[in-house]
Structures are given as structure tokens and as C-alpha cells.
C-alpha positions as a Markdown table, in Angstrom:
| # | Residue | x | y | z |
|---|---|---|---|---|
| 1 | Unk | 25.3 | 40.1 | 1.0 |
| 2 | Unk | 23.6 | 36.7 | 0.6 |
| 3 | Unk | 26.2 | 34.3 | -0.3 |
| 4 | Unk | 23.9 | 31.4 | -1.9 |
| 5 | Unk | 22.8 | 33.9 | -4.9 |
| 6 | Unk | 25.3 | 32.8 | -7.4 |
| 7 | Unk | 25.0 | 30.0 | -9.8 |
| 8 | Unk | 25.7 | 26.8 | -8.9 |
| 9 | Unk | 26.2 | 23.8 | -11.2 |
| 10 | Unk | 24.8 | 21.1 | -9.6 |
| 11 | Unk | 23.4 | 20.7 | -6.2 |
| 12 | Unk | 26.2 | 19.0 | -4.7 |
| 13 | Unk | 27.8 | 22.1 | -5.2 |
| 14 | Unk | 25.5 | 24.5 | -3.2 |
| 15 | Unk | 25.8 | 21.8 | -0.5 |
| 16 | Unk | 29.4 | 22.2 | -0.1 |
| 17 | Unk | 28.4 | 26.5 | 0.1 |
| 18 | Unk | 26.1 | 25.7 | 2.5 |
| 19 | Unk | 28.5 | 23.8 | 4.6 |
| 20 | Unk | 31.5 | 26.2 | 4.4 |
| 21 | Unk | 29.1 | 29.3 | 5.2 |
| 22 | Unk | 27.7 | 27.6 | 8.2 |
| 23 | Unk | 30.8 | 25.7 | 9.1 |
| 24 | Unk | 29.4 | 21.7 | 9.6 |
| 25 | Unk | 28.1 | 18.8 | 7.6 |
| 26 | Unk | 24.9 | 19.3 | 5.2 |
| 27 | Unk | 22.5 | 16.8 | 3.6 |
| 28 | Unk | 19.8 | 17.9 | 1.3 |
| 29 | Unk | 16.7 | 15.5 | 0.8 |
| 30 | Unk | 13.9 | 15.7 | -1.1 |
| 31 | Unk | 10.4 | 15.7 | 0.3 |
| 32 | Unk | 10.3 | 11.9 | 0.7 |
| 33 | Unk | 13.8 | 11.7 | 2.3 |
| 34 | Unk | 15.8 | 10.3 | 0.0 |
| 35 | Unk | 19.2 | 12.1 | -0.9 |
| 36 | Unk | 19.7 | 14.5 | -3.4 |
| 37 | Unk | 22.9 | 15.6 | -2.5 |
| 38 | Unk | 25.6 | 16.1 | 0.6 |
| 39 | Unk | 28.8 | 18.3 | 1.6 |
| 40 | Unk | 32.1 | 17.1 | 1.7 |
| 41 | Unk | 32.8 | 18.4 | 5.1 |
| 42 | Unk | 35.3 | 16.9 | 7.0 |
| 43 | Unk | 34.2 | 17.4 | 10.5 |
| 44 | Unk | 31.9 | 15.1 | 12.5 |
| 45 | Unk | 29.4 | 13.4 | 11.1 |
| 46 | Unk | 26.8 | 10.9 | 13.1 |
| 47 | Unk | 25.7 | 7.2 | 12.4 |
| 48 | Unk | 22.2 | 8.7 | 11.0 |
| 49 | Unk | 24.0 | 10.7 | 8.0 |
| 50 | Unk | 26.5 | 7.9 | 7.3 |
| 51 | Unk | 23.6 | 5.5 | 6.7 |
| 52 | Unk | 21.4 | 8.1 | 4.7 |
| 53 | Unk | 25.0 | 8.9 | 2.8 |
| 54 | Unk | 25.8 | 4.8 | 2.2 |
| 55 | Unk | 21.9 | 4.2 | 1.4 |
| 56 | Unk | 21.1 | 7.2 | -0.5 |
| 57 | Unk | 18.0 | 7.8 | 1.3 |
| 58 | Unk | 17.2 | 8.5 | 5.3 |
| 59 | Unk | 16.7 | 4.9 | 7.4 |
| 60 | Unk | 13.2 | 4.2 | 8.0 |
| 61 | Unk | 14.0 | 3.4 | 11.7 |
| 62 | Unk | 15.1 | 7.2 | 11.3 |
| 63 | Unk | 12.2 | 8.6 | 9.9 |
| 64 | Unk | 9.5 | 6.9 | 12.3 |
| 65 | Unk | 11.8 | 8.2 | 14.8 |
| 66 | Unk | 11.3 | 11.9 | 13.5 |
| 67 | Unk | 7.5 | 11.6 | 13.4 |
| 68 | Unk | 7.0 | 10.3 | 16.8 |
| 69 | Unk | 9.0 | 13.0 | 18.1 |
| 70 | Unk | 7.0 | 15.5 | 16.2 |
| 71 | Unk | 10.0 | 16.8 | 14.2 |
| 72 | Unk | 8.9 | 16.1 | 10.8 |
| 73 | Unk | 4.9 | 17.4 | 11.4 |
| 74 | Unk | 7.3 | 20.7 | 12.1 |
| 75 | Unk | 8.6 | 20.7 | 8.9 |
| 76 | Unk | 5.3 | 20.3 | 7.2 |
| 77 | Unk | 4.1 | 23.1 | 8.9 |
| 78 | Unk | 6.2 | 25.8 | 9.1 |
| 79 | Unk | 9.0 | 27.1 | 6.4 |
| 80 | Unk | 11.1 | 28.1 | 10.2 |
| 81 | Unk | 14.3 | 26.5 | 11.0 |
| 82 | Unk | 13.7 | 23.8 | 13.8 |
| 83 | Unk | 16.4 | 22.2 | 16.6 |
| 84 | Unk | 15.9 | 18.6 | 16.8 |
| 85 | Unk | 17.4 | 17.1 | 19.6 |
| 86 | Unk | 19.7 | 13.7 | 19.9 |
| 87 | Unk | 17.8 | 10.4 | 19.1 |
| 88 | Unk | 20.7 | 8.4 | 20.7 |
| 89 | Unk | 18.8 | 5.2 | 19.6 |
| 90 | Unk | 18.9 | 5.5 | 15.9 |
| 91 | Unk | 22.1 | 7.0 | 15.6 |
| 92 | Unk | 20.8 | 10.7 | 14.9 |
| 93 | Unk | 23.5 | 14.1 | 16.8 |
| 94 | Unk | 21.8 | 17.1 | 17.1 |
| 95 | Unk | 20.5 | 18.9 | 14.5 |
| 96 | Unk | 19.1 | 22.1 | 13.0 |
| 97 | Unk | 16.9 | 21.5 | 10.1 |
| 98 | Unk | 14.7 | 23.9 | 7.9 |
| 99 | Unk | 12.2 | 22.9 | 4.9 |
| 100 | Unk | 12.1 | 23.8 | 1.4 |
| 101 | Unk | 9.3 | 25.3 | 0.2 |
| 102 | Unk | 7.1 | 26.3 | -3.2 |
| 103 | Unk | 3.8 | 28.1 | -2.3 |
| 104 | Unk | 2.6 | 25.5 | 0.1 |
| 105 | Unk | 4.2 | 22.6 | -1.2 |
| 106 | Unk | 7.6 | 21.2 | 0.7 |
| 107 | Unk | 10.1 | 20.5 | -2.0 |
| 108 | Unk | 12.9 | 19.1 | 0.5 |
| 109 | Unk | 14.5 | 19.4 | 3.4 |
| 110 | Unk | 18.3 | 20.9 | 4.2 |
| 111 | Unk | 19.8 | 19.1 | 7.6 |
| 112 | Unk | 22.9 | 20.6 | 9.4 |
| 113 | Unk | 24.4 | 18.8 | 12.2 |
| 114 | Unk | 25.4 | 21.0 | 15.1 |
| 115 | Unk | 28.6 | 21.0 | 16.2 |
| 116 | Unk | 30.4 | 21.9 | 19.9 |
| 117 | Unk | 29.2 | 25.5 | 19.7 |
| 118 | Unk | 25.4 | 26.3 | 20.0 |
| 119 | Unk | 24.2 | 27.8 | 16.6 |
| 120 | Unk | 24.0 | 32.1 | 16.2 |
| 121 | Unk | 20.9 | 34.0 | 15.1 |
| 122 | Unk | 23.3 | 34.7 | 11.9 |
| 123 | Unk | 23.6 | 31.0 | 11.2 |
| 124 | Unk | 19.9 | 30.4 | 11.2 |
| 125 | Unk | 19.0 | 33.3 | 9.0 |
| 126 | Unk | 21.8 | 32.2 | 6.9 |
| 127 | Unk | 20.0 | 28.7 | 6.7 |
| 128 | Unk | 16.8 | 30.4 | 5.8 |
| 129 | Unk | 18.4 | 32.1 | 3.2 |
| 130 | Unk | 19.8 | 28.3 | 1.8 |
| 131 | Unk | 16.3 | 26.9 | 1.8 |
| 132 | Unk | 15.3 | 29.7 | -0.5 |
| 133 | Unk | 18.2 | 29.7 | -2.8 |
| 134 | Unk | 17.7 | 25.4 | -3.0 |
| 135 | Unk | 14.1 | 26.4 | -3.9 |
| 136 | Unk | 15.2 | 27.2 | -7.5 |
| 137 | Unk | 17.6 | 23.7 | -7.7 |
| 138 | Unk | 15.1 | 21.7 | -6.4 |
| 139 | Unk | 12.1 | 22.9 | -9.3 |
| 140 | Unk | 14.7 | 22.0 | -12.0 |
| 141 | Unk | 15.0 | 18.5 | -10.6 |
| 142 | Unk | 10.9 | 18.2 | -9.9 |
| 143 | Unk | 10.5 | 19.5 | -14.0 |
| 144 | Unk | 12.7 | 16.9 | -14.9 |
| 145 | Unk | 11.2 | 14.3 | -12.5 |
| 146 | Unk | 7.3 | 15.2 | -13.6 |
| 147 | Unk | 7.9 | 14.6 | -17.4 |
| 148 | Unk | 9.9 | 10.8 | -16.7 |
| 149 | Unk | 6.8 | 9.9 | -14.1 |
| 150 | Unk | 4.4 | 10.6 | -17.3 |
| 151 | Unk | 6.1 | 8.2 | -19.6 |
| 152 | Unk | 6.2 | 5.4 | -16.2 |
| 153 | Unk | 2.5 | 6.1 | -15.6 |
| 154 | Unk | 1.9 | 4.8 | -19.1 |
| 155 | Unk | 4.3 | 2.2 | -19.1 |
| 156 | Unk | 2.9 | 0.6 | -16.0 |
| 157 | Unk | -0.8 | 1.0 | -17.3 |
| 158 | Unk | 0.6 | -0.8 | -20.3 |
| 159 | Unk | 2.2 | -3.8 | -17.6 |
| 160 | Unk | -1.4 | -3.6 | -15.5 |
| 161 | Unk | -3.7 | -4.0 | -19.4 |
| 162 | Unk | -1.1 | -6.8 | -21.1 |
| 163 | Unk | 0.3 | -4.6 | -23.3 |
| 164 | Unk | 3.4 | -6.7 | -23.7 |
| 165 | Unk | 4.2 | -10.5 | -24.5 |
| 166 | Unk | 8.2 | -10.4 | -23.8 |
| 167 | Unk | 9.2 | -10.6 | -20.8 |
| 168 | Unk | 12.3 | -9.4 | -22.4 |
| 169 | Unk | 10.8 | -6.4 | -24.1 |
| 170 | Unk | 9.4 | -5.3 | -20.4 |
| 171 | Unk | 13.0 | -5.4 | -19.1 |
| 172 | Unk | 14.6 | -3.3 | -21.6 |
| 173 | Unk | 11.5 | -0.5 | -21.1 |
| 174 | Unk | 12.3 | -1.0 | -17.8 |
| 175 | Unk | 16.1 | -0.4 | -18.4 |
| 176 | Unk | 15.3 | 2.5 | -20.2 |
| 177 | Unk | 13.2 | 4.5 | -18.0 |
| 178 | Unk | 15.5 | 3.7 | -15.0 |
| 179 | Unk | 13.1 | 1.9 | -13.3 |
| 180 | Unk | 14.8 | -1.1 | -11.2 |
| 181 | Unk | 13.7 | -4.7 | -11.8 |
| 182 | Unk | 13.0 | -7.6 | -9.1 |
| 183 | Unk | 12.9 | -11.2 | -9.0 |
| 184 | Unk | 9.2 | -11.5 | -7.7 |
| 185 | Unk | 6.5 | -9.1 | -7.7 |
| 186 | Unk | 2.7 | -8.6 | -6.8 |
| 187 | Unk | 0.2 | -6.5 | -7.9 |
| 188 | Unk | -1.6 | -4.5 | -4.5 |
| 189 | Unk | -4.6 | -2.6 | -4.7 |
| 190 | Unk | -5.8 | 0.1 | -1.7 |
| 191 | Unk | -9.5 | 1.6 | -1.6 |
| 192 | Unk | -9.5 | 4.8 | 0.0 |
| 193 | Unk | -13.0 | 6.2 | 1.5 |
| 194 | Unk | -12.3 | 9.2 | -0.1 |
| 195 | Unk | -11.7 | 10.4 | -3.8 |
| 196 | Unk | -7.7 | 10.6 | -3.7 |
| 197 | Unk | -6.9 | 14.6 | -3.8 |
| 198 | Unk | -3.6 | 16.0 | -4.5 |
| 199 | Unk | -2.7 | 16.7 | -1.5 |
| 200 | Unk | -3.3 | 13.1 | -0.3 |
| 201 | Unk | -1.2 | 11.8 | -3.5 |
| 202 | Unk | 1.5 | 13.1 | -2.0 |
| 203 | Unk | 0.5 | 11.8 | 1.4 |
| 204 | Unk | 1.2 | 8.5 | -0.8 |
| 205 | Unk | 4.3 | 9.2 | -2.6 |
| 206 | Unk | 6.1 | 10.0 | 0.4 |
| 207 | Unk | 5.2 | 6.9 | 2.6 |
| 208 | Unk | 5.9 | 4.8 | -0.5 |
| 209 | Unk | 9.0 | 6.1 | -1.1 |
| 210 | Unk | 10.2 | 6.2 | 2.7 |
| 211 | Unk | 8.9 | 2.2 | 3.2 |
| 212 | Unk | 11.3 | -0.1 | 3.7 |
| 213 | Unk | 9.7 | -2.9 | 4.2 |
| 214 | Unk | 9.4 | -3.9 | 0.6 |
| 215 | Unk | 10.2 | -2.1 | -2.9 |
| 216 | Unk | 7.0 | -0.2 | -4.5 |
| 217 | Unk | 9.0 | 0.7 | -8.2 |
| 218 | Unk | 5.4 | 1.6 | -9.8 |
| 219 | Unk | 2.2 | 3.0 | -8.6 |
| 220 | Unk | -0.6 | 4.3 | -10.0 |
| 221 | Unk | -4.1 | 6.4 | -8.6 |
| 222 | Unk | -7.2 | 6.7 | -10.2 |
| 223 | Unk | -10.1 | 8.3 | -8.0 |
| 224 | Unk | -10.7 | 5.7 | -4.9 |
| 225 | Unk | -7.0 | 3.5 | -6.0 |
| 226 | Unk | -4.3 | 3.2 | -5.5 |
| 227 | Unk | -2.4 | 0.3 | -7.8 |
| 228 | Unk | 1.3 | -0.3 | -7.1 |
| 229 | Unk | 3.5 | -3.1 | -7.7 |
| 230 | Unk | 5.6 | -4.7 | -5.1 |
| 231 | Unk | 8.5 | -6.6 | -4.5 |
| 232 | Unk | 9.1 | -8.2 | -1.7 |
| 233 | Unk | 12.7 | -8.8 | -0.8 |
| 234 | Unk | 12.8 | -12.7 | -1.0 |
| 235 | Unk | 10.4 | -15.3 | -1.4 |
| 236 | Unk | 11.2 | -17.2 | 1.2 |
| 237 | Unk | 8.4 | -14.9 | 3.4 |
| 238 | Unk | 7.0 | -12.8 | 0.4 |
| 239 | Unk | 3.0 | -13.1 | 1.5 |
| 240 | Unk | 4.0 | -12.4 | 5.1 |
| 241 | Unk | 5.8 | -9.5 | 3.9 |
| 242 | Unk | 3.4 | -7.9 | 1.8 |
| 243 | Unk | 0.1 | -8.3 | 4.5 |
| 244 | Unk | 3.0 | -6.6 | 7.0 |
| 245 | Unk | 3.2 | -4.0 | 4.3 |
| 246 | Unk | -0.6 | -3.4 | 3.6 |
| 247 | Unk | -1.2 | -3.1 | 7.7 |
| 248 | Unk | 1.8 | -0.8 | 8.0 |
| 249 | Unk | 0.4 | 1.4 | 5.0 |
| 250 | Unk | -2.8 | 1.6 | 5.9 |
| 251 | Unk | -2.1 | 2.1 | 9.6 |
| 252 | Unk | 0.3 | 5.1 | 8.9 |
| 253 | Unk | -2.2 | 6.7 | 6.6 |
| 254 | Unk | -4.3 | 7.3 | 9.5 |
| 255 | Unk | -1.9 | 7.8 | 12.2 |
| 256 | Unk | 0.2 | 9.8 | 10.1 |
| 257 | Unk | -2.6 | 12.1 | 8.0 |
| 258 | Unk | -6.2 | 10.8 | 9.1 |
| 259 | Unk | -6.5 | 9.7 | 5.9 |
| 260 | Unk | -8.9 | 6.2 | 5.7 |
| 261 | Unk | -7.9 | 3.2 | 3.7 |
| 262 | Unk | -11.1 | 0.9 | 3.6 |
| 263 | Unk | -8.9 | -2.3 | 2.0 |
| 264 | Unk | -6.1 | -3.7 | 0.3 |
| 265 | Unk | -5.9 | -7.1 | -1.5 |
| 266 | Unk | -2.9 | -8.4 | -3.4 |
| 267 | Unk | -3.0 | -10.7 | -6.3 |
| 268 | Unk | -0.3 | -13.9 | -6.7 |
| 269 | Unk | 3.7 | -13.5 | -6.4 |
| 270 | Unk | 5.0 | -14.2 | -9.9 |
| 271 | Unk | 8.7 | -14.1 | -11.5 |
| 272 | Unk | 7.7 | -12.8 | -15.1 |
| 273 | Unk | 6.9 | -9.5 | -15.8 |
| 274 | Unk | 3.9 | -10.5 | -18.1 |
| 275 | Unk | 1.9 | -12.1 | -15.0 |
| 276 | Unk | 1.8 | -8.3 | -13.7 |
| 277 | Unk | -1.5 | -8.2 | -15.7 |
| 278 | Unk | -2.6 | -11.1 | -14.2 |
| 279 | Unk | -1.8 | -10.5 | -10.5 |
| 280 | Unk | -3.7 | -7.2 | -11.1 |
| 281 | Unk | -6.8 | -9.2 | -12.3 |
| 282 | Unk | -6.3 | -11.4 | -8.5 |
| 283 | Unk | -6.3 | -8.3 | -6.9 |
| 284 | Unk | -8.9 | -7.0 | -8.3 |
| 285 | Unk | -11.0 | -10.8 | -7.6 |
| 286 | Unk | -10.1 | -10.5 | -4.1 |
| 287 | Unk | -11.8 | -6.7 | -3.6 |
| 288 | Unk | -14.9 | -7.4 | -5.4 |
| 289 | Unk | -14.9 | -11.0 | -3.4 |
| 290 | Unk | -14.5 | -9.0 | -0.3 |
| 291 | Unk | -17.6 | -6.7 | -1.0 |
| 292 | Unk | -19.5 | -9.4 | -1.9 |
| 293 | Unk | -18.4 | -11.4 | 1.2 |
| 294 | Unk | -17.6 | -9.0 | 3.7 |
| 295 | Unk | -18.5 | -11.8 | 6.7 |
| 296 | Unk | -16.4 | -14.9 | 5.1 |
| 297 | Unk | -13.5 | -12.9 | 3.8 |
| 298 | Unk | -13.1 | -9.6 | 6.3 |
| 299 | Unk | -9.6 | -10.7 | 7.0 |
| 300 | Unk | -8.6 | -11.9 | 3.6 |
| 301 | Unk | -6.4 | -10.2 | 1.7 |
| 302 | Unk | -4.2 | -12.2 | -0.9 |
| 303 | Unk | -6.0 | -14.1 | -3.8 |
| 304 | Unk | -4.2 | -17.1 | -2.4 |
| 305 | Unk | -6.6 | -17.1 | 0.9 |
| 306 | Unk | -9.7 | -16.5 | -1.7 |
| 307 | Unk | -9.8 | -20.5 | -1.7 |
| 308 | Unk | -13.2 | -21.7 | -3.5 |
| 309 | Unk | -13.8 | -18.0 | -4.1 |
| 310 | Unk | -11.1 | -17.9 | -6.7 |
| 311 | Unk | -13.2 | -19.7 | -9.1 |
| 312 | Unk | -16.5 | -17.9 | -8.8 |
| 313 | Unk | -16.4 | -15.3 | -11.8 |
| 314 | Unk | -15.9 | -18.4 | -13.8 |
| 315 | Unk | -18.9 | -20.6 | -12.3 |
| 316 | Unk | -21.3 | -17.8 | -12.2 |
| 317 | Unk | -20.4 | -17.7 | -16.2 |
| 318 | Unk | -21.3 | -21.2 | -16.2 |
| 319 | Unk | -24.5 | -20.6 | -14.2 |
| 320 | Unk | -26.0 | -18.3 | -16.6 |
| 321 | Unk | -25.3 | -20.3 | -19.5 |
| 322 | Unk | -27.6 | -23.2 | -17.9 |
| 323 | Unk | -24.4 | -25.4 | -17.7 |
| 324 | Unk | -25.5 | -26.6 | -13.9 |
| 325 | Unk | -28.5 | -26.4 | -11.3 |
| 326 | Unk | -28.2 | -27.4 | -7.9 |
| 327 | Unk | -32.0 | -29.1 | -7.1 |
| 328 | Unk | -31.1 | -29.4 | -3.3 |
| 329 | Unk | -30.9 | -25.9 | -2.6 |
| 330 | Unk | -33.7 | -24.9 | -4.8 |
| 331 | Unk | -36.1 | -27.2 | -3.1 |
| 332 | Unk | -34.9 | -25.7 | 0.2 |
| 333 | Unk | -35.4 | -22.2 | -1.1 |
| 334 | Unk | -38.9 | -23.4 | -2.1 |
| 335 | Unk | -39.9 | -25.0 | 1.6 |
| 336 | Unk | -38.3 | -21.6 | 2.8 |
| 337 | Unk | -40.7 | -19.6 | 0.6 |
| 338 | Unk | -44.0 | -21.3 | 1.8 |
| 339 | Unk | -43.5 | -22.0 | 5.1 |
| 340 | Unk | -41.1 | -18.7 | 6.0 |
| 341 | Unk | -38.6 | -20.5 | 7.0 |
| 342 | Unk | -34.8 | -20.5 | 7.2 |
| 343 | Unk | -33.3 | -23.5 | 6.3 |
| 344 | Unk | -30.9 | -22.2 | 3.6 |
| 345 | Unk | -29.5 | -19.6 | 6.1 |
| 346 | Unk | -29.6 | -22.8 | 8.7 |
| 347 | Unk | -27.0 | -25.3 | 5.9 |
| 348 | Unk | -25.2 | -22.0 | 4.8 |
| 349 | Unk | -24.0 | -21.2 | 8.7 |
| 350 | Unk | -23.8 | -25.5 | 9.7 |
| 351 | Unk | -21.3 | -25.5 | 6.7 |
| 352 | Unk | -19.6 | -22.1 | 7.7 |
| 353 | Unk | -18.7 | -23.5 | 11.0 |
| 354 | Unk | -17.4 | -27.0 | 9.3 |
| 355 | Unk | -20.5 | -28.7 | 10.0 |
| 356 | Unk | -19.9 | -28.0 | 14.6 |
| 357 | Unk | -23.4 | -28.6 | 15.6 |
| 358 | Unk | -22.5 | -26.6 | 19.1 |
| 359 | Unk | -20.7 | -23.6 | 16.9 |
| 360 | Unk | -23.6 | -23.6 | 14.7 |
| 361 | Unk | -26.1 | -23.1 | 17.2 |
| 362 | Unk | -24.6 | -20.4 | 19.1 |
| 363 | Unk | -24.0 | -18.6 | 15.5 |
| 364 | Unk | -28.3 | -19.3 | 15.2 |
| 365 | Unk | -28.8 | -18.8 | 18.8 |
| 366 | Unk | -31.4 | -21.9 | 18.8 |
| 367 | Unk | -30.7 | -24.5 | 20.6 |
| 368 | Unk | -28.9 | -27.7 | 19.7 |
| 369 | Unk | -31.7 | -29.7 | 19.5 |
| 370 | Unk | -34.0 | -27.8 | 17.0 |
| 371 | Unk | -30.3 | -27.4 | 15.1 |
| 372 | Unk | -30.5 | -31.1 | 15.4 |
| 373 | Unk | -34.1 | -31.1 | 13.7 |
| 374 | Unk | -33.7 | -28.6 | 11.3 |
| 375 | Unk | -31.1 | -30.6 | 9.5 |
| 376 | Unk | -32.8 | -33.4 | 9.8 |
| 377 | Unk | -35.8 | -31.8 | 7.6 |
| 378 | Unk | -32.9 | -30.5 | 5.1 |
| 379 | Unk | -31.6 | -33.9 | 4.7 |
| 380 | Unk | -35.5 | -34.9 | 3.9 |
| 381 | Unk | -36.3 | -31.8 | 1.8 |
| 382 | Unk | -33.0 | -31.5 | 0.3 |
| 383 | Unk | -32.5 | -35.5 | -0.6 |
| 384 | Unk | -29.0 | -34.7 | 0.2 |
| 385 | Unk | -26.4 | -36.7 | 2.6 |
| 386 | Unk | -25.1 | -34.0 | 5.1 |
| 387 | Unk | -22.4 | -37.0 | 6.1 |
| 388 | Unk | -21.1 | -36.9 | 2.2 |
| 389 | Unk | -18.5 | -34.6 | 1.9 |
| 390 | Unk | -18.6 | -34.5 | -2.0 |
| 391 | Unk | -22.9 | -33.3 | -1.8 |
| 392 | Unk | -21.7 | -30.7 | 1.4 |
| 393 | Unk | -19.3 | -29.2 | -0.8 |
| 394 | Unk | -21.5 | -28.4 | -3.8 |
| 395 | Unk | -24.5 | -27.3 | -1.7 |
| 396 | Unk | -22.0 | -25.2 | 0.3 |
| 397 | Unk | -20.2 | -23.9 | -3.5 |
| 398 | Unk | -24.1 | -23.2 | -4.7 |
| 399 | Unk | -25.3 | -21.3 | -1.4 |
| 400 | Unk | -22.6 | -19.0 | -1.5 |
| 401 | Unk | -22.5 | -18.3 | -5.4 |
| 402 | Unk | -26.5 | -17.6 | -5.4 |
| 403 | Unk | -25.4 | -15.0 | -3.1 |
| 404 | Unk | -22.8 | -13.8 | -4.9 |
| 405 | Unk | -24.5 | -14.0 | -8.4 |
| 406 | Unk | -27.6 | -11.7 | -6.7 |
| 407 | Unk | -25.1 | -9.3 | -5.4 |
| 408 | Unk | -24.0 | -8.5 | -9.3 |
């Protein structure tokens, strides 16, 4: 006789069955590890289960563990109860764990710590038989989880669009769908080489919920994206913290499930809830930058490290409304056109390198002397003072938004 096929009123409950059938402590987790519900056993218990108990959700030092020892790509793989040995280092006994499955989706995991005596062929088939009776619990809980994700898709769509002008009125939506609310937040933004399938959404769901690092209460995907808002523990380190994130993220996507991230960009860290619109246009700024200036700006990834690139969408405006015209550089784009020559690649690289005549050349691979000469015709040419800061600067601005401006 099976002894989980009986009605249970809440999951708690059938942990508690579980435990007193197979005699030792049970947690059940969902698919990204965080705690849906635990038995009241009173025997042994391990430092690993007492942390996911007091934190609601496994320790990421725990998890990372899991994966490099290949117990969780077990999981994934196989609906077969699996021994995972002592990981003395992050606190985690011996275990025997099994997956929960629907089809070929994994709802959830059931863990049972093994105690002095080595388990029975009974006890696993018993477990097996647990991970099909929790298959049942756990679909309730996803139903009721699906329909509140709906109305928090839209309600962060709303945040990303301005659809709000109260902070206030953001923190009471925010209050009602039970979604938790931080003192500074930032808008981040991943490109993905490939069209984001479902399979891969979950991919991202579950290292979003298992990071630790910072708190990611909303995300979004829309075919290459992924949009998510994060909060970063203190703003003491908050840019530090986020980059750390984005690395992390995009490293484990590949490690993890060969999936490519191309970039991420983040827009500014603000305190009000109605700047979430704005830190998502900064994020945005900083990708299309990034295309545009994949040389300057490879390793940029906040709108804070954009510098002069910040203001670009705005000059270029300005540009094609005949507000300004920068005669230096078109009379070295003329000389450049008659005589095939390159001295607008030459000032563009002299300025890149923060006018180092040595860096320069070696960039050019001329010597320093014809470096010498060209700027000396560029000066001439130009009618420009390469020792003036204030004339560098706008030639430098000008060179690098004609670029930009023929990239659109």
C-alpha cells in the first residue's frame, strides 16, 4: 500500500509523512531551491538544513557546492533517487535526494538526510513514491504562482514605461503583490546570442532566484532580453556589486548551461521607485553605446563609465537640427578625401591615447616622427591648437559622434 496517497492539507503536512515513513529529517524545495516546506523531525539535522530552514531557501555556498560536485546536473537529468556524499565544508551530512517531476520539467526537489543506518531498497522506492505523490502539491502551488507572475510582469512593464508618478503609489502595488521593496535599485539589461526559449527562461529563473549576491525582485524577457531590477545590498559598494553580479551571471550561464550572454549594461542606482524608468533608459544608452563603440567601451558596463558618451543621443539631436558644425574636422575629412589620407583616424587615436605621442604611434604602427608630422599638418589644415585642451575636447566630442551619428 502506498502510504503518501491520501490527502494532505498543506505541504508541510506530507513532509512530516514523508519523514515518519522513512524515519529522518525532510526538506522540500522547489526547483530554484528555496523552501517550500520541512518536517518536524526531531532527530539530527546538519548545519546545511538549519541555514536553508533559518533562510527559507538553500545557501548559495551550498548550491555552487552541489553543481561542482555534479549532484544537481543529476537531478536535472534523471527522475532516480541519488546519494550525495558529505560536503564537510559547507555544512552539508549525507544525503539521499530525488527530483520532482512533470513531463520533463523538474518541479522540486525532496532531500532526506541519512542517518547511522545505510538506506534499504524499500526506503528508496518509498522515496520515489513521495516525489510522485509531491507532484500533485507542487502543480497547485506553480497554478497559483503563474497567475501572480502575470499581474508582476505587467506591473514591472508599467515601472520600466513610467507608468506611475507616486513613489508612494508604486509601494503600495508593490505591497500588494508581495513583492519586497529596497532602498536602492538599478535597472540591468542582458543580450543573449540567442532568441531566449523556454527552456532557457528557466535556465534564468533559477540562477536568479538562487543568487545571493544581490536581490533581483522583478525580471522580465522579451526575445534577446532579459530586464531585471536589482538591489544591491548597501550603497556603500553598490556598482562593485552589481558588475560582480553581471560577471557571475553571465559566467554561470555558460559554465552552467552553454548558454551565451553577449552583454550586460546597468543604468544609475536611484532611491525612488519612479527613476526605475529612467535607469532602464541608461541601460539601454549604455548597450546601444557599446554597439556603436565596441573598441572605446568593450569593458563598460554602467552608464556611470559612459562619460562623454552619456550625452550623445542628445548632441546628435542637436546636430541634425544645424545647431553646431565642427569646421576643423570637416576640413580634415576634406584633405583626407583628396589626398587619401588618414588624418582623422591619426587625431581620433592621438586623442584616444590622451594625446602619448609614443602610445599613439605604436597604436598606428608609424613611427614617431611621421606621428610628429602628421599632427603638425592637422594643426595647419585643421587651424586648431592640439596644446588647447578646450579645441582637443570638441574635435575629440565631434570625431567620435560623426561616427556614432553614421552608425544610426
Amino acid at each position: 500500500m502506498n502510504p503518501f496517497a491520501t490527502h494532505f492539507d498543506s505541504l508541510e503536512e506530507f513532509a512530516d509523512r514523508v519523514s515518519e515513513v522513512l524515519q529522518c529529517p525532510i526538506t522540500i524545495e522547489d526547483a530554484n531551491h528555496r523552501l517550500i516546506a520541512y518536517s518536524t523531525h526531531e532527530h539530527y539535522t546538519d548545519p546545511a538544513r538549519t541555514a536553508t530552514i533559518i533562510n527559507r531557501r538553500v545557501p548559495e555556498k551550498v548550491i555552487n557546492s552541489l553543481w561542482r560536485e555534479g549532484v544537481i546536473p543529476k537531478l536535472l537529468s534523471n527522475s532516480e533517487p541519488i546519494r550525495v556524499e558529505m560536503i564537510s565544508e559547507v555544512g552539508l551530512g549525507n544525503r539521499i535526494a530525488i527530483s520532482i517531476w512533470k513531463n520533463k520539467e523538474v518541479l522540486g526537489f525532496i532531500w532526506a538526510i541519512e542517518m547511522e543506518q545505510t538506506w534499504t531498497e524499500e526506503q528508496f522506492e518509498l522515496l520515489k513514491q513521495a516525489a510522485k505523490a509531491a507532484k500533485n502539491l507542487l502543480l497547485q502551488l506553480q497554478i497559483r504562482k503563474h497567475k501572480k507572475e502575470e499581474r508582476i510582469q505587467e506591473f514591472f512593464w508599467k515601472l520600466l514605461t513610467g507608468h506611475f508618478s507616486s513613489h508612494n503609489d508604486i509601494i503600495q502595488q508593490c505591497h500588494v503583490l508581495n513583492i519586497p521593496v529596497y532602498p536602492f535599485s538599478s535597472v540591468v539589461i542582458f543580450h543573449f546570442k540567442q532568441e531566449i526559449q523556454p527552456q532557457v527562461e528557466r535556465q534564468i529563473d533559477y540562477l536568479l532566484k538562487t543568487t545571493q549576491q544581490l536581490a533581483v525582485p522583478l525580471y522580465t524577457i522579451d526575445h534577446h532580453r532579459l530586464t531585471l531590477l536589482a538591489a544591491p545590498k548597501s550603497n556603500a559598494n553598490a556598482q562593485a556589486d552589481i558588475k560582480r553580479f553581471l560577471r557571475s551571471f553571465i559566467a554561470q550561464m555558460n559554465e552552467r548551461f552553454r548558454i551565451e550572454v553577449t552583454d550586460g549594461a546597468f543604468g544609475s542606482i536611484y532611491e525612488c521607485y519612479t527613476k526605475i524608468e529612467k535607469s532602464y533608459k541608461e541601460a539601454q544608452t549604455v548597450l546601444n553605446m557599446k554597439r556603436a563603440f565596441s573598441h572605446d567601451l568593450g569593458n563598460v558596463q554602467s552608464y556611470q563609465e559612459l562619460g562623454m558618451y552619456q550625452f550623445f543621443d542628445l548632441l546628435l539631436e542637436k546636430k541634425r537640427d544645424g545647431d553646431f558644425y565642427n569646421e576643423t574636422l570637416e576640413k580634415l575629412k576634406q584633405y583626407d578625401n583628396r589626398h587619401h589620407a588618414s588624418l582623422v583616424k591619426t587625431i581620433e587615436t592621438f586623442l584616444d591615447h590622451d594625446s602619448n605621442v609614443n602610445e599613439t604611434a605604436k597604436a598606428l604602427n608609424i613611427h614617431p616622427n611621421t606621428l610628429a608630422y602628421r599632427l603638425k599638418r592637422i594643426a595647419e589644415i585643421g587651424e586648431i591648437d592640439l596644446h588647447d585642451m578646450n579645441q582637443k575636447v570638441k574635435l575629440y566630442i565631434d570625431v567620435k559622434l560623426a561616427k556614432y551619428e553614421a552608425s544610426h
